[in-house]
């Protein structure tokens, strides 16, 4: 369906991160043509500066900790991580910041790739400016999907911008550990990077403005991660407001409510904002810099052709959720192109209902924190009748076998009227793989009475499900 000059496509996708690639793929699979516009590396943040390198940096420490937690194996661990080898392994996961394998995949999927910065230029129109300054106008027959992601924000701390702070990209791509690393922000990025660089030899201080780490998670999660970081030698300061920053020679000095703290680098990980400042939103009546306000089919409200998918809409800024939204948006675009009625009804094949009902996430700290759906506070805020049950994971045979003295907690939040699971949080070593069972229970609204028939194998950590059901039954 593409025009002879190749400049008109059914769908134009702005931003070739994990979300944009998947929107393009979904619409091509739906029988449409697609152009993908990417300003940096195809694959985006996740592949080169976020999920992949951060998890690669954490893995070595996890493996050593797992071995050290098992008598018999512990005796075999006689050294520390080989820092250079860990960094080299990280580099293999980022393909040394070379996107040619992803480019090959895009081309193989039948997607036209344009390198350059794309800007909306009125309805259904995108102008791409290449590095050499040349421009190409793309016209979309059916839809433009903005998938430009998010970018870190710097808090308004006096002098912070002048100390050349690390943003998450610097923390995941550093070529050597800093001697002393100050981490501003105790969310998941701050906690994961504190864990990784502490494992790799840095002396780390975490400064968190709130009274707990991992704000928004169940309180047991922040408490467990703070305790573990402290046990690993990380200086975790809660309720710590940073008011000013300066460099003294090579040292960074932060003024906090608690006195001064000094380091060699400061990582700022206090949150993100939509990357829409330079996407031409003003040409279609929207405000640059803001998140795109979309309905459940990812269609920008008030438009019948503009979609906002992935981090750029701020709904559930995680890679797997962006890819999910991409599949749903792709289905919506293809169905509308066929002239079908597409309404954002809950759980429809083109609706991103899970964005609000069941977002799974894993924080890869030690302990890991794996959660889905509502926390106690979330259920409270939603006005849902609920009761939470908790159980210590160490009391499950599978966990006790996994690590000597295994410590962890499971929290299940149950709707007391409908008797279905609203949410679950698992805190402990290797709990990430427990999460999908909980996600299925939440999405499927599996009645608690039926969950008793989902028998976990013995002796696995999944037996926590039985213990939680018993705790629920026994009130
Ligand atoms: C340190 C860190 C660790 C993380 N770890 C995890 C994790 O373990 N699991 C997880 O699920 N999530 C994780 N995330 C979040 C995850 O990285 C994001 O949710 C995900 O990358 C968002 O994908 P996206 O495609 O929406 O945006 P992006 O990946 O940011 O892609 C947007 C793309 O658009 C391009 N672009 C922007 N503007 C333009 C323009 N005008 N023209 C052309 N191209 C443009 C950019 O160059 C970029 O490639 C992490 C984030 C960070 C910071």
Coordinates of C-alpha atoms and ligand atoms in Angstrom, one line a residue:
X1 CA 0.0 0.0 0.0
X2 CA 3.0 2.4 0.2
X3 CA 3.2 5.1 -2.5
X4 CA 5.8 4.8 -5.2
X5 CA 7.9 7.5 -3.6
X6 CA 7.7 5.7 -0.3
X7 CA 6.7 8.8 1.7
X8 CA 3.1 7.9 2.4
X9 CA 2.4 5.1 4.7
X10 CA -0.7 3.7 6.5
X11 CA 1.0 4.4 9.8
X12 CA 3.9 6.5 10.9
X13 CA 5.5 5.6 14.2
X14 CA 7.6 8.3 15.9
X15 CA 10.3 6.7 18.1
X16 CA 11.8 3.3 17.6
X17 CA 12.2 2.1 21.1
X18 CA 10.7 -1.2 22.3
X19 CA 7.2 0.3 22.1
X20 CA 7.5 1.9 18.7
X21 CA 9.1 -1.2 17.1
X22 CA 6.1 -3.2 18.4
X23 CA 3.5 -0.8 17.2
X24 CA 5.0 -0.9 13.7
X25 CA 5.2 -4.7 13.8
X26 CA 1.6 -5.0 15.0
X27 CA 0.2 -2.8 12.2
X28 CA 2.3 -4.6 9.6
X29 CA 1.0 -7.9 10.8
X30 CA -2.5 -6.3 10.6
X31 CA -1.9 -5.8 6.8
X32 CA -0.9 -2.1 6.9
X33 CA 2.4 -0.3 5.9
X34 CA 4.5 1.4 8.5
X35 CA 7.4 3.8 8.7
X36 CA 9.4 3.9 11.9
X37 CA 11.3 7.1 12.7
X38 CA 14.3 6.9 15.2
X39 CA 16.6 9.7 16.3
X40 CA 19.1 7.6 18.2
X41 CA 19.4 3.8 18.5
X42 CA 16.6 1.4 17.3
X43 CA 15.5 -0.4 20.4
X44 CA 15.5 2.6 22.6
X45 CA 16.2 3.0 26.3
X46 CA 15.5 -0.5 27.4
X47 CA 18.1 -2.2 25.1
X48 CA 21.0 0.2 25.6
X49 CA 20.6 2.2 28.8
X50 CA 17.9 0.8 31.0
X51 CA 16.5 -2.8 31.5
X52 CA 19.3 -4.8 29.8
X53 CA 22.4 -3.1 31.1
X54 CA 21.0 -2.6 34.6
X55 CA 20.0 -6.2 35.0
X56 CA 23.3 -7.4 33.5
X57 CA 25.2 -5.2 36.1
X58 CA 23.1 -6.8 38.9
X59 CA 23.3 -10.5 37.9
X60 CA 26.9 -11.2 39.1
X61 CA 26.1 -10.0 42.6
X62 CA 22.9 -12.1 42.6
X63 CA 24.7 -15.2 41.7
X64 CA 27.4 -14.8 44.3
X65 CA 24.8 -14.0 47.0
X66 CA 22.8 -17.1 46.0
X67 CA 25.9 -19.3 46.3
X68 CA 26.9 -17.7 49.6
X69 CA 23.4 -18.4 51.0
X70 CA 23.9 -22.2 50.6
X71 CA 26.2 -24.0 53.0
X72 CA 28.4 -26.2 50.9
X73 CA 28.4 -23.8 47.9
X74 CA 29.4 -20.9 50.2
X75 CA 32.8 -22.5 50.8
X76 CA 33.5 -22.5 47.1
X77 CA 33.1 -18.7 46.8
X78 CA 36.5 -17.4 47.7
X79 CA 36.6 -14.1 45.8
X80 CA 34.6 -11.1 44.7
X81 CA 33.1 -10.2 41.3
X82 CA 35.6 -9.6 38.5
X83 CA 34.5 -6.1 37.7
X84 CA 36.0 -5.9 34.3
X85 CA 34.3 -9.2 33.2
X86 CA 30.9 -8.0 34.6
X87 CA 31.2 -4.7 32.6
X88 CA 32.3 -6.6 29.5
X89 CA 29.3 -8.9 29.9
X90 CA 27.0 -5.9 30.3
X91 CA 28.5 -4.6 27.0
X92 CA 27.5 -7.8 25.2
X93 CA 23.9 -7.2 26.2
X94 CA 24.0 -3.6 24.8
X95 CA 25.8 -4.9 21.7
X96 CA 28.4 -2.2 22.5
X97 CA 25.6 0.3 21.8
X98 CA 25.3 -0.8 18.2
X99 CA 21.8 -1.3 16.9
X100 CA 22.5 -3.2 13.7
X101 CA 20.8 -6.4 14.9
X102 CA 17.6 -4.5 15.7
X103 CA 17.8 -2.6 12.4
X104 CA 18.0 -6.0 10.7
X105 CA 14.9 -7.2 12.6
X106 CA 12.9 -4.0 11.7
X107 CA 13.8 -4.5 8.0
X108 CA 12.9 -8.2 8.2
X109 CA 9.6 -7.3 9.7
X110 CA 8.7 -5.3 6.6
X111 CA 8.9 -1.9 8.4
X112 CA 10.4 1.2 6.6
X113 CA 13.1 2.7 8.9
X114 CA 14.0 6.4 8.8
X115 CA 16.8 7.7 10.9
X116 CA 16.4 11.2 12.1
X117 CA 14.4 13.4 14.4
X118 CA 10.7 13.4 13.6
X119 CA 8.3 16.2 14.4
X120 CA 4.6 16.3 13.9
X121 CA 3.7 19.0 11.3
X122 CA -0.1 19.2 11.4
X123 CA -2.6 16.4 11.0
X124 CA -1.2 13.0 9.9
X125 CA 2.1 14.6 8.9
X126 CA 5.6 14.1 10.2
X127 CA 8.8 15.8 9.1
X128 CA 12.0 13.9 9.6
X129 CA 15.2 15.8 9.9
X130 CA 18.3 13.6 9.3
X131 CA 21.7 14.2 10.8
X132 CA 22.9 15.9 7.6
X133 CA 20.0 18.3 7.8
X134 CA 18.0 16.9 5.0
X135 CA 14.2 16.6 5.6
X136 CA 11.6 14.1 4.5
X137 CA 7.8 14.6 4.9
X138 CA 5.9 11.5 5.8
X139 CA 2.1 11.3 5.5
X140 CA 0.0 8.8 7.4
X141 CA -3.2 7.5 5.8
X142 CA -4.5 6.1 9.1
X143 CA -2.5 6.9 12.1
X144 CA 0.6 8.5 13.7
X145 CA 1.8 6.8 16.8
X146 CA 4.0 8.9 19.1
X147 CA 6.3 6.5 21.0
X148 CA 9.0 9.0 22.0
X149 CA 9.4 7.7 25.5
X150 CA 10.5 9.6 28.6
X151 CA 13.5 11.4 30.0
X152 CA 14.9 11.9 33.4
X153 CA 14.0 15.0 35.4
X154 CA 16.4 17.0 37.5
X155 CA 14.9 18.2 40.7
X156 CA 15.1 22.0 41.5
X157 CA 18.2 21.6 43.7
X158 CA 20.5 24.6 43.8
X159 CA 23.6 24.0 41.7
X160 CA 22.7 20.4 40.8
X161 CA 22.8 20.9 37.0
X162 CA 26.3 22.4 37.4
X163 CA 27.9 19.4 39.1
X164 CA 27.5 17.3 35.9
X165 CA 25.3 14.7 37.6
X166 CA 24.8 11.2 36.4
X167 CA 21.4 10.4 34.9
X168 CA 20.4 6.7 34.7
X169 CA 22.1 6.4 31.3
X170 CA 25.5 7.2 32.9
X171 CA 24.8 4.7 35.7
X172 CA 24.1 1.9 33.4
X173 CA 26.8 2.6 30.8
X174 CA 29.8 3.6 33.1
X175 CA 33.1 2.1 32.2
X176 CA 34.3 1.7 35.7
X177 CA 32.8 2.0 39.2
X178 CA 32.9 5.4 40.9
X179 CA 34.8 5.4 44.2
X180 CA 31.9 6.9 46.1
X181 CA 28.5 7.2 44.5
X182 CA 25.7 9.4 45.8
X183 CA 22.3 8.3 44.7
X184 CA 19.6 10.9 44.8
X185 CA 16.2 9.0 44.9
X186 CA 15.2 5.7 46.4
X187 CA 12.8 4.5 43.7
X188 CA 13.5 1.4 41.7
X189 CA 16.3 2.9 39.6
X190 CA 18.1 4.3 42.6
X191 CA 17.8 1.1 44.6
X192 CA 18.9 -1.1 41.7
X193 CA 21.9 1.1 40.8
X194 CA 22.9 1.4 44.5
X195 CA 22.9 -2.4 44.7
X196 CA 24.8 -2.9 41.4
X197 CA 27.5 -0.4 42.0
X198 CA 27.9 -1.4 45.7
X199 CA 28.4 -5.0 44.5
X200 CA 31.0 -3.7 42.1
X201 CA 33.0 -1.9 44.8
X202 CA 31.6 1.6 45.0
X203 CA 30.9 3.1 48.4
X204 CA 27.3 4.1 48.0
X205 CA 25.0 6.6 49.8
X206 CA 21.3 6.7 49.0
X207 CA 19.4 9.9 49.8
X208 CA 15.7 9.5 49.8
X209 CA 13.3 12.3 50.5
X210 CA 10.4 10.1 51.6
X211 CA 10.4 8.1 54.8
X212 CA 10.8 4.8 52.9
X213 CA 12.4 3.4 49.8
X214 CA 10.3 2.2 46.9
X215 CA 7.5 4.6 47.6
X216 CA 4.3 3.2 46.2
X217 CA 5.2 -0.4 46.9
X218 CA 4.0 -2.3 50.0
X219 CA 5.9 -0.9 53.0
X220 CA 7.5 -4.2 53.7
X221 CA 9.3 -3.9 50.4
X222 CA 11.0 -0.6 51.1
X223 CA 11.9 -1.8 54.6
X224 CA 13.4 -5.0 53.4
X225 CA 15.4 -3.3 50.6
X226 CA 16.7 -0.6 53.0
X227 CA 17.8 -3.3 55.5
X228 CA 19.5 -5.3 52.8
X229 CA 21.3 -2.3 51.3
X230 CA 22.5 -1.3 54.8
X231 CA 23.7 -4.8 55.5
X232 CA 25.7 -4.6 52.3
X233 CA 27.4 -1.4 53.6
X234 CA 25.3 1.1 51.7
X235 CA 24.5 4.3 53.7
X236 CA 20.7 4.7 53.3
X237 CA 19.3 8.0 54.5
X238 CA 15.6 8.4 54.6
X239 CA 13.7 11.7 55.0
X240 CA 16.8 13.3 53.5
X241 CA 16.1 16.5 51.6
X242 CA 18.9 17.6 49.3
X243 CA 19.0 21.4 49.1
X244 CA 22.2 22.2 47.2
X245 CA 25.0 20.7 45.2
X246 CA 28.5 21.9 44.4
X247 CA 31.8 20.5 43.1
X248 CA 35.0 20.9 45.1
X249 CA 37.7 19.8 42.7
X250 CA 36.6 16.3 41.6
X251 CA 34.3 15.9 44.7
X252 CA 30.6 16.4 44.6
X253 CA 29.2 17.9 47.8
X254 CA 25.5 17.7 48.6
X255 CA 23.9 19.8 51.3
X256 CA 21.1 17.8 52.9
X257 CA 18.7 18.3 55.8
X258 CA 21.1 16.0 57.6
X259 CA 24.4 17.8 56.9
X260 CA 26.8 17.5 54.0
X261 CA 27.6 14.3 52.1
X262 CA 30.5 13.9 49.7
X263 CA 31.1 11.6 46.7
X264 CA 32.8 11.3 43.4
X265 CA 29.6 11.1 41.3
X266 CA 25.9 11.8 42.0
X267 CA 23.3 9.8 40.2
X268 CA 20.0 11.6 40.0
X269 CA 17.1 9.1 39.8
X270 CA 14.0 11.0 41.0
X271 CA 11.6 10.4 38.2
X272 CA 10.9 11.0 34.5
X273 CA 8.9 13.2 32.2
X274 CA 7.4 12.7 28.8
X275 CA 9.8 13.2 25.9
X276 CA 7.5 15.3 23.9
X277 CA 9.2 18.7 24.1
X278 CA 10.5 18.5 20.5
X279 CA 7.9 16.3 18.8
X280 CA 5.8 19.1 17.2
X281 CA 2.8 18.6 19.5
X282 CA 2.0 22.3 19.2
X283 CA 1.2 21.8 15.5
X284 CA -1.7 19.6 16.4
X285 CA -3.0 21.7 19.3
X286 CA -1.3 19.8 22.2
X287 CA 1.2 21.1 24.7
X288 CA 4.9 20.1 24.2
X289 CA 6.6 18.5 27.2
X290 CA 3.3 17.0 28.5
X291 CA 2.3 13.3 28.7
X292 CA -0.2 12.4 26.0
X293 CA -3.6 11.9 27.4
X294 CA -5.0 8.7 25.8
X295 CA -8.0 6.5 26.1
X296 CA -7.7 2.7 26.6
X297 CA -7.1 2.2 22.8
X298 CA -4.1 4.5 23.2
X299 CA -5.9 7.1 21.0
X300 CA -5.1 10.7 22.1
X301 CA -8.4 12.1 23.4
X302 CA -10.1 14.4 20.9
X303 CA -8.2 12.9 17.9
X304 CA -9.1 10.1 15.5
X305 CA -5.6 9.5 14.1
X306 CA -3.0 10.3 16.8
X307 CA -1.9 7.6 19.3
X308 CA 0.4 7.9 22.3
X309 CA 2.0 4.6 23.3
X310 CA 4.5 3.5 25.9
X311 CA 6.3 5.8 28.4
X312 CA 5.1 8.9 26.5
X313 CA 1.6 8.5 28.0
X314 CA 2.8 8.0 31.5
X315 CA 0.2 5.2 32.2
X316 CA 2.6 2.3 33.0
X317 CA 6.2 3.2 32.2
X318 CA 7.7 -0.2 31.9
X319 CA 9.0 -2.0 28.8
X320 CA 6.6 -4.9 28.9
X321 CA 3.6 -2.6 29.4
X322 CA 4.8 -0.4 26.5
X323 CA 4.9 -3.6 24.3
X324 CA 1.5 -4.6 25.5
X325 CA 0.1 -1.2 24.7
X326 CA 1.8 -1.4 21.3
X327 CA 0.0 -4.7 20.6
X328 CA -3.3 -3.2 21.7
X329 CA -2.8 0.1 19.8
X330 CA -1.7 -1.9 16.7
X331 CA -4.9 -3.9 16.9
X332 CA -7.0 -0.8 17.3
X333 CA -5.3 1.0 14.4
X334 CA -5.7 -2.0 12.1
X335 CA -9.3 -2.6 13.0
X336 CA -10.2 1.1 12.5
X337 CA -8.4 1.0 9.2
X338 CA -10.8 -1.9 8.2
X339 CA -13.7 0.4 9.1
X340 CA -14.6 -1.7 12.2
X341 CA -16.2 -0.1 15.3
X342 CA -13.5 0.0 18.0
X343 CA -14.6 1.0 21.5
X344 CA -12.3 1.0 24.5
X345 CA -14.4 -1.6 26.4
X346 CA -12.5 -3.3 29.2
X347 CA -10.4 -6.3 28.1
X348 CA -11.3 -5.9 24.4
X349 CA -8.5 -7.1 22.0
X350 CA -7.5 -3.5 21.4
X351 CA -7.9 -2.1 24.9
X352 CA -4.9 -1.7 27.3
X353 CA -7.1 -2.5 30.3
X354 CA -4.1 -4.1 32.2
X355 CA -2.6 -0.6 32.4
X356 CA -4.9 0.2 35.3
X357 CA -6.0 -3.3 36.5
X358 CA -2.8 -5.3 36.6
X359 CA 0.7 -3.9 36.0
X360 CA 3.3 -6.4 36.9
X361 CA 6.7 -5.1 37.9
X362 CA 9.9 -6.5 39.4
X363 CA 12.5 -4.5 41.2
X364 CA 15.8 -6.5 40.8
X365 CA 17.3 -5.5 44.1
X366 CA 18.3 -8.1 46.7
X367 CA 15.7 -9.0 47.9
X368 CA 13.7 -8.7 44.7
X369 CA 10.3 -7.1 44.9
X370 CA 7.7 -8.5 42.5
X371 CA 4.3 -7.0 42.5
X372 CA 1.1 -6.8 40.5
X373 CA -2.2 -5.1 40.8
X374 CA -3.2 -3.1 43.9
X375 CA -1.3 -2.7 47.1
X376 CA -3.2 -2.3 50.4
X377 CA -3.0 1.5 49.9
X378 CA -4.1 1.2 46.3
X379 CA -7.2 -0.8 47.3
X380 CA -7.9 1.7 50.0
X381 CA -7.6 4.6 47.6
X382 CA -9.9 2.9 45.1
X383 CA -12.5 2.4 47.8
X384 CA -12.6 -1.4 47.3
X385 CA -13.6 -3.7 50.2
X386 CA -10.5 -5.6 50.9
X387 CA -8.4 -7.6 53.3
X388 CA -4.7 -8.2 53.1
X389 CA -3.0 -11.4 54.2
X390 CA 0.8 -11.8 54.6
X391 CA 3.0 -14.8 55.1
X392 CA 6.8 -15.1 55.7
X393 CA 8.3 -16.7 52.6
X394 CA 11.0 -18.4 54.7
X395 CA 8.3 -20.6 56.1
X396 CA 7.8 -22.4 52.8
X397 CA 10.0 -25.5 52.2
X398 CA 10.9 -24.5 48.7
X399 CA 12.3 -21.2 49.9
X400 CA 14.2 -22.8 52.8
X401 CA 15.9 -25.1 50.3
X402 CA 16.8 -22.2 48.1
X403 CA 18.8 -20.4 50.7
X404 CA 19.8 -21.0 54.3
X405 CA 17.9 -18.6 56.5
X406 CA 15.7 -17.4 53.6
X407 CA 13.9 -14.3 54.5
X408 CA 11.0 -12.8 52.6
X409 CA 7.4 -11.8 52.7
X410 CA 4.3 -12.3 50.6
X411 CA 1.4 -9.9 50.7
X412 CA -1.9 -10.7 49.0
X413 CA -4.7 -8.2 48.8
X414 CA -8.1 -9.8 48.4
X415 CA -11.5 -8.2 47.4
X416 CA -13.7 -9.3 50.3
X417 CA -16.9 -8.9 48.3
X418 CA -16.0 -10.7 45.0
X419 CA -13.4 -12.9 46.7
X420 CA -10.8 -12.4 44.0
X421 CA -7.2 -11.3 44.2
X422 CA -6.7 -7.6 43.7
X423 CA -2.9 -7.6 44.0
X424 CA 0.1 -9.4 45.3
X425 CA 3.6 -8.5 46.3
X426 CA 6.5 -11.0 46.9
X427 CA 9.7 -9.8 48.5
X428 CA 12.6 -12.2 48.6
X429 CA 15.4 -13.9 46.7
X430 CA 14.3 -15.2 43.2
X431 CA 10.7 -14.1 43.6
X432 CA 10.5 -12.6 40.1
X433 CA 9.3 -15.8 38.5
X434 CA 6.5 -16.1 41.1
X435 CA 4.9 -13.1 39.6
X436 CA 3.2 -14.3 36.5
X437 CA 0.9 -16.7 38.4
X438 CA -0.3 -13.7 40.4
X439 CA -0.8 -11.7 37.3
X440 CA -2.9 -14.4 35.8
X441 CA -5.0 -14.7 38.9
X442 CA -5.6 -10.9 39.0
X443 CA -6.3 -10.5 35.2
X444 CA -8.5 -13.7 35.2
X445 CA -10.3 -12.7 38.4
X446 CA -9.8 -16.3 39.5
X447 CA -12.1 -16.9 42.5
X448 CA -10.2 -17.7 45.6
X449 CA -12.3 -20.9 45.9
X450 CA -10.9 -22.0 42.6
X451 CA -7.3 -21.0 43.4
X452 CA -7.3 -23.9 46.0
X453 CA -7.3 -26.2 42.9
X454 CA -4.2 -24.6 41.5
X455 CA -1.8 -27.0 43.4
X456 CA 1.8 -25.8 43.6
X457 CA 4.5 -28.4 43.2
X458 CA 6.5 -29.5 46.2
X459 CA 9.0 -28.3 47.2
X460 CA 8.8 -25.0 45.3
X461 CA 8.6 -21.4 46.5
X462 CA 5.2 -21.4 44.8
X463 CA 3.8 -23.2 47.9
X464 CA 3.5 -19.6 49.2
X465 CA 0.1 -19.7 47.4
X466 CA -1.2 -22.4 49.7
X467 CA 0.0 -20.6 52.8
X468 CA -1.6 -17.3 51.6
X469 CA -4.9 -19.2 51.0
X470 CA -4.8 -20.7 54.4
X471 CA -4.1 -17.3 56.0
X472 CA -7.1 -15.9 54.1
X473 CA -9.3 -18.8 55.2
X474 CA -8.2 -18.5 58.8
X475 CA -8.9 -14.8 58.8
Ligands
LIG1 C1 17.7 2.5 34.6 C2 16.4 2.0 34.1 C3 16.1 0.6 34.3 C4 14.9 0.1 33.8 N1 14.6 -1.2 34.0 C5 13.5 -1.7 33.5 C6 13.2 -3.1 33.6 O1 14.0 -3.8 34.2 N2 12.0 -3.5 33.2 C7 11.1 -2.7 32.6 O2 10.0 -3.2 32.2 N3 11.3 -1.4 32.4 C8 12.5 -0.8 32.9 N4 12.7 0.5 32.7 C9 11.8 1.3 32.0 C10 11.9 1.1 30.5 O3 13.2 1.4 30.1 C11 10.9 2.0 29.7 O4 9.6 1.8 30.2 C12 11.0 1.7 28.2 O5 12.3 1.8 27.7 C13 10.0 2.6 27.5 O6 10.0 2.3 26.1 P1 9.5 3.3 25.0 O7 9.7 2.7 23.7 O8 8.1 3.8 25.4 O9 10.5 4.6 25.2 P2 12.0 4.6 24.8 O10 12.7 3.3 25.0 O11 12.6 5.8 25.5 O12 12.0 4.9 23.2 C14 11.7 6.1 22.7 C15 12.5 6.2 21.4 O13 12.1 7.4 20.7 C16 13.2 8.0 20.2 N5 12.8 9.4 20.0 C17 12.4 10.3 20.9 N6 12.0 11.5 20.3 C18 12.1 11.3 19.0 C19 11.9 12.1 17.9 N7 11.4 13.3 18.0 N8 12.1 11.6 16.7 C20 12.6 10.3 16.5 N9 12.8 9.5 17.5 C21 12.6 10.0 18.8 C22 14.3 7.9 21.2 O14 15.5 8.0 20.6 C23 14.0 6.5 21.7 O15 14.7 5.5 21.0 C24 13.9 1.0 33.2 C25 14.2 2.4 33.1 C26 15.4 2.9 33.5 C27 15.7 4.3 33.3

